[in-house]
CSV table of C-alpha atoms in Angstrom, one decimal:
chain,number,residue,atom,x,y,z
A,15,MET,CA,-6.0,6.7,16.2
A,16,SER,CA,-6.2,9.6,18.6
A,17,THR,CA,-6.1,12.8,16.6
A,18,PRO,CA,-5.2,15.5,19.1
A,19,GLY,CA,-1.6,16.4,19.7
A,20,PRO,CA,0.3,17.1,16.4
A,21,VAL,CA,3.3,19.3,17.0
A,22,GLY,CA,2.8,21.0,13.6
A,23,GLN,CA,-0.2,22.7,12.1
A,24,GLY,CA,-2.3,19.6,11.7
A,25,LEU,CA,-3.5,18.3,8.3
A,26,GLN,CA,-3.6,21.0,5.6
A,27,LEU,CA,-5.4,19.7,2.5
A,28,ALA,CA,-5.4,22.0,-0.5
A,29,PRO,CA,-7.7,22.0,-3.5
A,30,PHE,CA,-6.0,21.3,-6.9
A,31,ARG,CA,-7.1,21.1,-10.5
A,32,GLY,CA,-7.6,17.4,-11.0
A,33,LEU,CA,-6.3,15.8,-14.2
A,34,ARG,CA,-8.9,13.3,-15.3
A,35,TYR,CA,-9.7,11.0,-18.2
A,36,VAL,CA,-12.1,12.4,-20.8
A,37,ALA,CA,-14.8,9.7,-20.8
A,38,GLU,CA,-15.7,10.1,-24.4
A,39,ARG,CA,-12.0,9.5,-25.5
A,40,VAL,CA,-11.5,6.1,-23.8
A,41,GLY,CA,-13.3,2.8,-24.0
A,42,SER,CA,-14.5,3.0,-20.5
A,43,LEU,CA,-13.3,4.4,-17.2
A,44,ALA,CA,-13.2,0.9,-15.8
A,45,ALA,CA,-10.8,-0.1,-18.5
A,46,VAL,CA,-8.3,2.7,-17.8
A,47,THR,CA,-8.1,2.3,-14.0
A,48,SER,CA,-5.6,0.1,-12.2
A,49,PRO,CA,-4.8,-1.0,-8.6
A,50,PRO,CA,-1.9,1.0,-7.1
A,51,TYR,CA,1.5,0.3,-8.7
A,52,ASP,CA,2.7,-2.0,-5.9
A,53,VAL,CA,-0.4,-4.1,-5.9
A,54,VAL,CA,-0.3,-5.0,-9.6
A,55,VAL,CA,0.7,-8.7,-9.9
A,56,ARG,CA,3.5,-8.8,-12.5
A,57,PRO,CA,3.8,-9.9,-15.2
A,58,ASP,CA,0.3,-11.4,-15.7
A,59,GLY,CA,-1.7,-8.6,-14.1
A,60,LEU,CA,0.4,-5.9,-15.8
A,61,ARG,CA,-0.1,-7.5,-19.2
A,62,ALA,CA,-3.9,-7.8,-18.6
A,63,LEU,CA,-4.1,-4.1,-17.7
A,64,GLU,CA,-2.0,-3.0,-20.7
A,65,THR,CA,-4.3,-4.9,-23.0
A,66,ALA,CA,-7.5,-3.7,-21.4
A,67,ASP,CA,-7.2,-0.3,-23.0
A,68,PRO,CA,-4.4,1.5,-24.8
A,69,TYR,CA,-4.8,4.4,-22.3
A,70,ASN,CA,-4.8,2.4,-19.1
A,71,ILE,CA,-3.1,4.3,-16.3
A,72,VAL,CA,-0.6,1.4,-15.8
A,73,ARG,CA,1.3,2.8,-18.7
A,74,LEU,CA,2.1,5.8,-16.5
A,75,ILE,CA,2.6,4.2,-13.1
A,76,LEU,CA,4.4,1.1,-14.4
A,77,PRO,CA,5.9,2.0,-17.8
A,78,GLN,CA,7.8,-0.8,-19.5
A,79,ALA,CA,11.2,-0.3,-21.2
A,80,ASP,CA,14.7,-1.7,-21.1
A,81,THR,CA,16.2,0.7,-18.6
A,82,PRO,CA,14.8,2.8,-15.7
A,83,ALA,CA,15.7,6.0,-17.5
A,84,ASP,CA,13.8,4.8,-20.6
A,85,ARG,CA,10.8,3.8,-18.5
A,86,HIS,CA,10.6,7.2,-16.8
A,87,ARG,CA,11.1,9.1,-20.1
A,88,GLN,CA,8.4,6.9,-21.7
A,89,ALA,CA,5.9,7.7,-18.9
A,90,ALA,CA,6.6,11.4,-19.3
A,91,GLU,CA,6.1,11.4,-23.0
A,92,THR,CA,3.0,9.3,-22.7
A,93,LEU,CA,1.5,11.7,-20.2
A,94,ARG,CA,2.3,14.7,-22.4
A,95,ARG,CA,0.8,13.0,-25.5
A,96,TRP,CA,-2.4,12.0,-23.7
A,97,GLN,CA,-2.9,15.6,-22.6
A,98,ALA,CA,-2.2,17.0,-26.0
A,99,ASP,CA,-4.6,14.5,-27.6
A,100,GLY,CA,-7.4,15.3,-25.1
A,101,ILE,CA,-7.3,11.9,-23.4
A,102,LEU,CA,-6.6,13.6,-20.1
A,103,ALA,CA,-7.8,17.1,-19.3
A,104,PRO,CA,-7.6,19.3,-16.2
A,105,ASP,CA,-10.7,20.3,-14.3
A,106,PRO,CA,-11.6,24.0,-14.8
A,107,GLU,CA,-10.9,25.1,-11.2
A,108,PRO,CA,-9.2,23.8,-8.0
A,109,ALA,CA,-11.3,21.4,-6.0
A,110,LEU,CA,-11.2,18.7,-3.3
A,111,TYR,CA,-12.7,15.4,-4.4
A,112,VAL,CA,-15.0,13.2,-2.3
A,113,TYR,CA,-14.3,9.6,-3.2
A,114,GLU,CA,-16.5,6.6,-2.5
A,115,GLN,CA,-15.8,2.9,-2.9
A,116,ARG,CA,-18.5,0.4,-2.4
A,117,ASP,CA,-19.1,-3.3,-2.8
A,118,GLY,CA,-21.6,-5.7,-1.2
A,119,HIS,CA,-19.9,-5.6,2.2
A,120,VAL,CA,-17.8,-2.4,2.3
A,121,LEU,CA,-18.5,1.3,2.1
A,122,GLN,CA,-15.6,3.7,2.2
A,123,ARG,CA,-15.6,7.4,1.7
A,124,GLY,CA,-12.8,10.0,1.9
A,125,ILE,CA,-11.5,13.2,0.6
A,126,ILE,CA,-8.8,13.5,-2.1
A,127,GLY,CA,-6.6,16.6,-2.1
A,128,ALA,CA,-3.0,17.9,-2.0
A,129,LEU,CA,-1.7,17.5,1.5
A,130,ARG,CA,1.0,19.8,2.9
A,131,LEU,CA,4.1,17.7,3.5
A,132,SER,CA,5.5,17.4,7.0
A,133,PRO,CA,8.4,15.5,8.5
A,134,ARG,CA,7.8,12.8,11.1
A,135,GLU,CA,8.9,15.1,13.9
A,136,GLU,CA,5.9,17.3,13.5
A,137,GLY,CA,3.6,14.5,14.5
A,138,VAL,CA,1.1,15.3,11.7
A,139,VAL,CA,1.6,12.4,9.4
A,140,LEU,CA,2.8,9.2,11.0
A,141,PRO,CA,4.5,6.4,9.0
A,142,HIS,CA,4.5,2.9,10.5
A,143,GLU,CA,6.7,1.0,8.1
A,144,GLU,CA,10.3,1.3,6.9
A,145,VAL,CA,10.9,1.9,3.2
A,146,MET,CA,13.2,0.3,0.6
A,147,PRO,CA,15.6,2.9,-0.9
A,148,HIS,CA,15.6,1.5,-4.4
A,149,VAL,CA,11.8,1.8,-4.6
A,150,VAL,CA,11.9,5.4,-3.4
A,151,GLU,CA,14.5,6.2,-5.9
A,152,ASP,CA,12.5,4.7,-8.7
A,153,ARG,CA,9.3,6.5,-7.7
A,154,ALA,CA,11.2,9.8,-7.3
A,155,ALA,CA,12.7,9.5,-10.8
A,156,LEU,CA,9.2,8.8,-12.2
A,157,MET,CA,7.7,11.8,-10.5
A,158,ARG,CA,10.5,14.1,-11.6
A,159,ALA,CA,10.1,13.0,-15.2
A,160,THR,CA,6.3,13.3,-15.3
A,161,ASP,CA,6.1,16.3,-13.0
A,162,ALA,CA,3.0,14.7,-11.5
A,163,ASN,CA,1.5,12.8,-8.6
A,164,LEU,CA,0.0,9.9,-10.6
A,165,GLU,CA,-2.0,8.1,-7.8
A,166,PRO,CA,-3.0,9.1,-4.2
A,167,LEU,CA,-1.7,7.7,-1.0
A,168,LEU,CA,-4.2,6.3,1.5
A,169,LEU,CA,-4.1,8.1,4.9
A,170,ALA,CA,-6.3,7.3,7.9
A,171,TYR,CA,-7.3,9.8,10.6
A,172,ARG,CA,-9.9,9.5,13.3
A,173,SER,CA,-12.6,12.0,14.4
A,174,ASP,CA,-15.2,11.6,17.1
A,175,GLY,CA,-17.5,10.0,14.6
A,176,SER,CA,-20.1,12.8,14.5
A,177,VAL,CA,-21.4,14.2,11.2
A,178,THR,CA,-19.7,17.6,11.6
A,179,GLY,CA,-16.7,19.4,10.0
A,180,ALA,CA,-15.3,17.5,7.1
A,181,ALA,CA,-17.7,14.6,7.6
A,182,ALA,CA,-20.7,17.0,7.1
A,183,VAL,CA,-19.3,18.3,3.8
A,184,LEU,CA,-18.6,14.8,2.6
A,185,GLU,CA,-22.1,13.6,3.4
A,186,ARG,CA,-23.7,16.6,1.7
A,187,ALA,CA,-21.5,16.0,-1.4
A,188,VAL,CA,-22.6,12.4,-1.9
A,189,GLN,CA,-26.2,13.5,-2.1
A,190,GLY,CA,-25.5,15.2,-5.4
A,191,ARG,CA,-24.8,13.8,-8.9
A,192,PRO,CA,-21.3,12.2,-9.1
A,193,LEU,CA,-18.7,13.6,-11.3
A,194,LEU,CA,-17.9,10.1,-12.4
A,195,SER,CA,-19.0,6.5,-11.6
A,196,THR,CA,-17.4,3.3,-12.7
A,197,PRO,CA,-17.2,-0.4,-11.6
A,198,THR,CA,-13.9,-2.3,-11.5
A,199,GLU,CA,-13.2,-6.0,-11.8
A,200,ASP,CA,-12.7,-6.4,-8.1
A,201,GLY,CA,-16.4,-5.9,-7.5
A,202,PHE,CA,-16.1,-2.3,-6.3
A,203,SER,CA,-18.0,0.7,-7.7
A,204,HIS,CA,-16.2,4.0,-7.6
A,205,HIS,CA,-17.8,7.5,-7.4
A,206,LEU,CA,-16.2,10.9,-7.4
A,207,TRP,CA,-17.7,14.3,-6.4
A,208,ARG,CA,-16.0,17.7,-6.7
A,209,VAL,CA,-16.1,20.2,-3.8
A,210,THR,CA,-15.4,23.8,-4.8
A,211,ASP,CA,-17.6,25.9,-2.5
A,212,PRO,CA,-15.4,28.3,-0.4
A,213,ALA,CA,-17.5,27.7,2.7
A,214,ASP,CA,-17.2,23.9,2.3
A,215,LEU,CA,-13.5,24.1,1.8
A,216,ALA,CA,-13.1,26.3,4.9
A,217,GLN,CA,-15.2,23.9,6.9
A,218,ILE,CA,-12.9,21.0,5.9
A,219,ALA,CA,-9.8,23.0,6.6
A,220,ALA,CA,-11.0,24.0,10.1
A,221,ASP,CA,-11.7,20.4,11.0
A,222,LEU,CA,-8.5,18.9,9.6
A,223,ARG,CA,-6.1,21.4,11.2
A,224,HIS,CA,-6.6,19.6,14.5
A,225,ARG,CA,-6.0,16.1,13.1
A,226,GLN,CA,-3.0,13.8,12.6
A,227,ALA,CA,-3.0,10.8,10.2
A,228,LEU,CA,-1.5,7.4,9.8
A,229,ILE,CA,0.0,6.4,6.5
A,230,ALA,CA,-2.2,3.4,5.7
A,231,ASP,CA,-0.8,2.7,2.2
A,232,GLY,CA,1.9,4.5,0.3
A,233,HIS,CA,5.0,4.8,2.5
A,234,HIS,CA,7.3,4.8,-0.5
A,235,ARG,CA,5.4,7.5,-2.2
A,236,TRP,CA,5.3,9.6,1.0
A,237,ALA,CA,9.1,9.2,1.3
A,238,THR,CA,9.3,10.2,-2.4
A,239,TYR,CA,7.3,13.3,-1.8
A,240,LEU,CA,9.6,14.3,1.0
A,241,ARG,CA,12.7,13.7,-1.0
A,242,LEU,CA,11.5,15.7,-4.0
A,243,ARG,CA,10.5,18.6,-1.7
A,244,GLU,CA,14.0,18.6,-0.2
A,245,GLU,CA,15.4,19.1,-3.7
A,246,ARG,CA,13.6,22.4,-4.1
A,247,THR,CA,14.8,25.7,-2.5
A,248,GLU,CA,11.6,27.7,-3.2
A,249,PRO,CA,8.0,27.1,-2.0
A,250,GLY,CA,5.8,25.6,-4.7
A,251,PRO,CA,3.6,22.7,-5.7
A,252,TRP,CA,6.3,20.1,-4.5
A,253,ASP,CA,5.4,21.2,-0.9
A,254,PHE,CA,2.2,19.1,-1.3
A,255,GLY,CA,1.4,15.5,-2.3
A,256,LEU,CA,-1.7,13.8,-3.6
A,257,VAL,CA,-3.6,11.8,-0.8
A,258,LEU,CA,-6.9,10.2,0.0
A,259,LEU,CA,-7.9,11.0,3.7
A,260,VAL,CA,-10.3,8.5,5.3
A,261,ASP,CA,-11.9,9.1,8.7
A,262,THR,CA,-11.8,5.6,10.2
A,263,ALA,CA,-14.2,6.5,13.0
A,264,ARG,CA,-16.9,6.5,10.3
A,265,TYR,CA,-15.3,4.3,7.6
A,266,PRO,CA,-13.0,1.7,9.2
A,267,LEU,CA,-10.2,0.3,7.1
A,268,ARG,CA,-9.4,-3.4,6.7
A,269,VAL,CA,-5.9,-4.7,7.5
A,270,ARG,CA,-4.6,-7.5,5.4
A,271,ALA,CA,-1.2,-9.2,5.1
A,272,ILE,CA,1.4,-8.8,2.3
A,273,HIS,CA,2.9,-12.1,1.3
A,274,ARG,CA,6.5,-12.9,0.2
A,275,LEU,CA,7.5,-14.8,-2.9
A,276,LEU,CA,11.0,-16.1,-2.7
A,277,HIS,CA,12.0,-16.4,-6.3
A,278,GLN,CA,15.3,-18.3,-5.9
A,279,LEU,CA,14.6,-20.5,-2.9
A,280,SER,CA,12.9,-23.9,-3.5
A,281,PRO,CA,10.6,-25.4,-0.9
A,282,ALA,CA,13.1,-28.3,-0.5
A,283,GLU,CA,15.9,-25.8,0.2
A,284,ALA,CA,13.7,-23.9,2.6
A,285,LEU,CA,12.9,-27.0,4.6
A,286,ALA,CA,16.4,-28.4,4.6
A,287,ALA,CA,17.6,-25.1,6.1
A,288,LEU,CA,14.9,-25.3,8.7
A,289,GLY,CA,16.2,-28.6,9.9
A,290,ALA,CA,13.0,-30.3,8.7
A,291,PRO,CA,13.8,-32.1,5.3
A,292,ASP,CA,11.2,-34.7,5.8
A,293,ALA,CA,8.4,-32.4,7.0
A,294,HIS,CA,6.0,-33.7,4.3
A,295,ARG,CA,6.1,-37.2,5.9
A,296,THR,CA,7.0,-36.6,9.6
A,297,PRO,CA,6.3,-33.3,11.3
A,298,ALA,CA,9.3,-31.9,13.1
A,299,GLY,CA,9.3,-32.0,16.9
A,300,PRO,CA,8.8,-29.0,19.1
A,301,PRO,CA,11.7,-26.5,19.5
A,302,GLY,CA,14.3,-27.9,21.8
A,303,SER,CA,13.7,-31.5,20.9
A,304,GLY,CA,15.9,-31.5,17.8
A,305,SER,CA,17.5,-29.2,15.2
A,306,ALA,CA,14.3,-27.7,13.9
A,307,ALA,CA,14.1,-23.9,14.3
A,308,PHE,CA,10.3,-24.0,13.9
A,309,ARG,CA,7.7,-26.6,14.3
A,310,VAL,CA,6.8,-27.7,10.7
A,311,ARG,CA,3.6,-29.4,9.9
A,312,PRO,CA,1.8,-30.2,6.6
A,313,VAL,CA,-1.7,-28.8,6.4
A,314,ASP,CA,-4.6,-29.6,4.2
A,315,GLY,CA,-5.7,-27.4,1.3
A,316,PRO,CA,-7.4,-25.8,-0.6
A,317,LEU,CA,-5.8,-22.4,-0.1
A,318,SER,CA,-8.8,-21.0,1.8
A,319,GLN,CA,-8.6,-23.9,4.3
A,320,ALA,CA,-4.9,-23.6,4.7
A,321,LEU,CA,-5.2,-19.9,5.4
A,322,ALA,CA,-7.8,-20.7,8.0
A,323,THR,CA,-5.4,-23.0,9.6
A,324,LEU,CA,-2.7,-20.3,9.6
A,325,ALA,CA,-5.2,-17.9,11.3
A,326,LYS,CA,-6.0,-20.4,14.0
A,327,ALA,CA,-2.3,-21.1,14.7
A,328,ALA,CA,-1.5,-17.3,14.8
A,329,ASP,CA,-4.3,-16.8,17.4
A,330,GLU,CA,-3.4,-19.9,19.4
A,331,PRO,CA,-1.9,-19.0,22.9
A,332,GLY,CA,1.7,-19.9,23.0
A,333,ALA,CA,2.1,-20.6,19.3
A,334,GLY,CA,4.3,-17.6,18.7
A,335,ASN,CA,4.8,-16.6,15.1
A,336,ALA,CA,3.2,-18.6,12.3
A,337,PHE,CA,3.7,-18.7,8.6
A,338,LEU,CA,2.4,-20.8,5.7
A,339,LEU,CA,4.8,-22.1,3.1
A,340,ALA,CA,3.5,-23.0,-0.4
A,341,GLY,CA,5.0,-23.8,-3.7
A,342,HIS,CA,5.5,-27.6,-3.6
A,343,GLY,CA,2.0,-28.6,-4.5
A,344,GLY,CA,0.9,-28.5,-0.8
A,345,PHE,CA,1.1,-26.3,2.3
A,346,LEU,CA,3.3,-26.4,5.4
A,347,LEU,CA,2.7,-24.5,8.6
A,348,LEU,CA,5.6,-23.0,10.5
A,349,ASP,CA,5.0,-22.0,14.1
A,350,ARG,CA,6.4,-22.3,17.6
A,351,PRO,CA,9.9,-20.8,16.8
A,352,ASP,CA,12.8,-21.7,19.1
A,353,PRO,CA,12.9,-19.0,21.8
A,354,ALA,CA,16.7,-19.2,21.9
A,355,LEU,CA,17.0,-18.7,18.2
A,356,LEU,CA,14.7,-15.6,18.4
A,357,ALA,CA,16.9,-14.2,21.2
A,358,ARG,CA,20.0,-14.6,19.1
A,359,THR,CA,18.8,-13.2,15.9
A,360,ILE,CA,16.3,-10.4,16.6
A,361,PRO,CA,17.6,-6.9,17.6
A,362,ALA,CA,17.2,-6.3,21.3
A,363,ASP,CA,17.0,-2.5,21.1
A,364,ARG,CA,13.3,-2.4,20.0
A,365,PRO,CA,10.0,-2.8,22.0
A,366,GLU,CA,8.6,-6.2,22.6
A,367,ALA,CA,5.7,-5.4,20.2
A,368,TRP,CA,8.2,-4.9,17.4
A,369,ARG,CA,10.3,-7.9,18.3
A,370,THR,CA,7.4,-10.3,18.2
A,371,LEU,CA,5.9,-9.1,14.8
A,372,ASP,CA,5.6,-11.8,12.2
A,373,ALA,CA,7.4,-9.6,9.7
A,374,THR,CA,10.3,-9.0,12.1
A,375,VAL,CA,10.7,-12.7,12.7
A,376,LEU,CA,10.4,-13.5,9.0
A,377,HIS,CA,13.1,-11.0,8.0
A,378,SER,CA,15.5,-11.3,11.0
A,379,VAL,CA,15.2,-15.0,11.6
A,380,LEU,CA,14.0,-16.8,8.5
A,381,LEU,CA,15.2,-14.6,5.6
A,382,GLU,CA,18.5,-13.3,7.0
A,383,HIS,CA,19.6,-16.0,9.4
A,384,ILE,CA,18.3,-19.3,8.2
A,385,TRP,CA,17.6,-18.9,4.5
A,386,LYS,CA,20.1,-16.1,3.8
A,387,VAL,CA,17.9,-14.5,1.2
A,388,PRO,CA,18.9,-11.0,0.2
A,389,ASP,CA,16.1,-8.4,0.3
A,390,THR,CA,16.3,-7.5,-3.3
A,391,PRO,CA,13.7,-7.6,-6.1
A,392,SER,CA,15.5,-10.5,-7.8
A,393,HIS,CA,15.1,-12.6,-4.6
A,394,ILE,CA,11.9,-11.4,-2.9
A,395,GLY,CA,8.6,-10.3,-4.4
A,396,TYR,CA,5.9,-8.7,-2.3
A,397,ILE,CA,2.4,-9.8,-3.3
A,398,HIS,CA,-0.9,-8.8,-1.8
A,399,ASP,CA,-2.9,-11.6,-3.2
A,400,ALA,CA,-2.3,-15.1,-1.6
A,401,ALA,CA,-3.5,-17.0,-4.6
A,402,ALA,CA,-1.2,-15.1,-6.9
A,403,ALA,CA,1.7,-15.7,-4.6
A,404,VAL,CA,1.1,-19.5,-4.6
A,405,GLU,CA,0.5,-19.7,-8.3
A,406,GLN,CA,3.7,-17.9,-9.1
A,407,ALA,CA,5.7,-20.0,-6.6
A,408,GLU,CA,4.4,-23.2,-8.1
A,409,ARG,CA,4.9,-22.0,-11.7
A,410,HIS,CA,8.5,-20.9,-11.2
A,411,GLY,CA,9.8,-23.3,-8.5
A,412,GLY,CA,10.0,-20.7,-5.7
A,413,THR,CA,8.5,-20.6,-2.3
A,414,ALA,CA,5.6,-18.5,-1.2
A,415,VAL,CA,5.5,-17.4,2.5
A,416,LEU,CA,2.0,-16.5,3.4
A,417,MET,CA,1.4,-14.1,6.3
A,418,HIS,CA,-1.3,-13.5,8.9
A,419,PRO,CA,-2.5,-9.8,9.2
A,420,VAL,CA,-1.1,-7.8,12.1
A,421,ARG,CA,-3.6,-6.4,14.5
A,422,GLU,CA,-4.5,-2.7,13.7
A,423,GLY,CA,-3.9,-1.6,17.3
A,424,VAL,CA,-0.3,-2.8,17.1
A,425,VAL,CA,0.2,-0.6,14.0
A,426,HIS,CA,-1.1,2.5,15.7
A,427,ASP,CA,0.8,1.9,18.9
A,428,LEU,CA,4.1,1.6,17.2
A,429,ALA,CA,3.4,4.5,14.9
A,430,ARG,CA,2.7,6.7,17.9
A,431,GLU,CA,6.0,5.6,19.5
A,432,GLY,CA,7.9,6.4,16.3
A,433,ILE,CA,8.9,2.8,15.8
A,434,PRO,CA,8.7,1.7,12.1
A,435,MET,CA,7.6,-1.8,11.3
A,436,PRO,CA,9.5,-3.8,8.7
A,437,HIS,CA,8.6,-2.7,5.2
A,438,LYS,CA,5.5,-4.3,3.7
A,439,SER,CA,4.2,-5.5,7.0
A,440,THR,CA,0.6,-4.5,6.4
A,441,SER,CA,-1.9,-3.8,3.7
A,442,PHE,CA,-4.7,-1.4,4.6
A,443,GLY,CA,-7.7,-1.2,2.3
A,444,PRO,CA,-9.7,-0.9,0.3
A,445,LYS,CA,-7.1,1.1,-1.7
A,446,PRO,CA,-8.1,3.9,-4.0
A,447,ALA,CA,-8.2,3.0,-7.7
A,448,SER,CA,-5.4,4.6,-9.7
A,449,GLY,CA,-6.5,6.6,-12.7
A,450,LEU,CA,-9.6,8.4,-11.4
A,451,VAL,CA,-7.8,11.7,-10.7
A,452,LEU,CA,-4.2,12.7,-11.2
A,453,ARG,CA,-2.3,15.8,-10.0
A,454,SER,CA,-0.1,17.6,-12.5
A,455,LEU,CA,2.3,19.9,-10.7
A,456,ALA,CA,2.6,22.0,-13.8
A,457,LEU,CA,-1.0,23.2,-13.0
A,458,GLY,CA,0.2,24.5,-9.6
């Protein structure tokens, strides 16, 4: 993303006193970390994290109780108790934190800090997805109760790629001994360094004040930050939110898809509504030759091979939008949607790049028009892992809709135009592990 041109004062990243696990008081740092709250596969992944260690961060970011109010109250009480018992303790002085994630193929480094909040109009922080109000309300209630930012957002900015400014401070920091190091089950190792030297902090600030950033992951938490700031009349710690800033000129992010799990729609019902009830035996004809809204074809497994077929179809000239349905013990490829159907069902007041997005077609055409599936948690689950989506669909009789990743350039272009993509259109990564550093607003 091109960084010059924010209307506001650019990125302002403030040091803060990180709240961190005391290593001697927990089984291991690996056992208390978690993926971000919206990546945890529920209920199986949640249960595994809860049993990994009694102090796993998932008890704060996804507390379990009968009502939302009880969940948020429980998280607040748990956070207070862990601090009182010395499980979590604040660092002695404010700092920015250099964070590294590494596996056999990926090296990502960035800086964790408290970012000054700014509205979209300032052009400093650019969202690219719409948000779901009920999720923002839930996250806001959790943050109010805990008085804390429990996990960082992932923001991407782009420098000229040289080892100057913030990049120079980051590269110097990683030469020293890490504040903490831990592996996680996904194969990544995580390392954290603290930056407190005034000259280093000033160098980072001078560099970032000319930058703008794209929200790569965490739109709902960013919207929550803005909502909670609006509730305050006086300046204070709610004017800032916990983020991880990554310079993608030096450490490019990966873009993956977020899949849909349709809890209450069986594969047979999905196919019947598509006009292809016998798709397992006889592929539907091309659009226009019959009643089928999409061309529907069975494809061979296993999942990796079916996903490769989806990728090939998505990149095939003239194929249009493509989706993979699963949940019936096999896989079906949907592609070549009926152009007349698209024209009738997709809003015409948006750019062509938005109108042709897979997520746009999925929600406007398939979910709303053909399948009539409400976008509520009881009907649609959003799952980052394709295998988990398929497994849950087969176990519970639902339908998994597997998506192909959107091209990163499309994301940046729409964000610069101020056109939000449908929610849960993209998954940038690798995502920061939750539980390595928290921000308590009570500490300032």
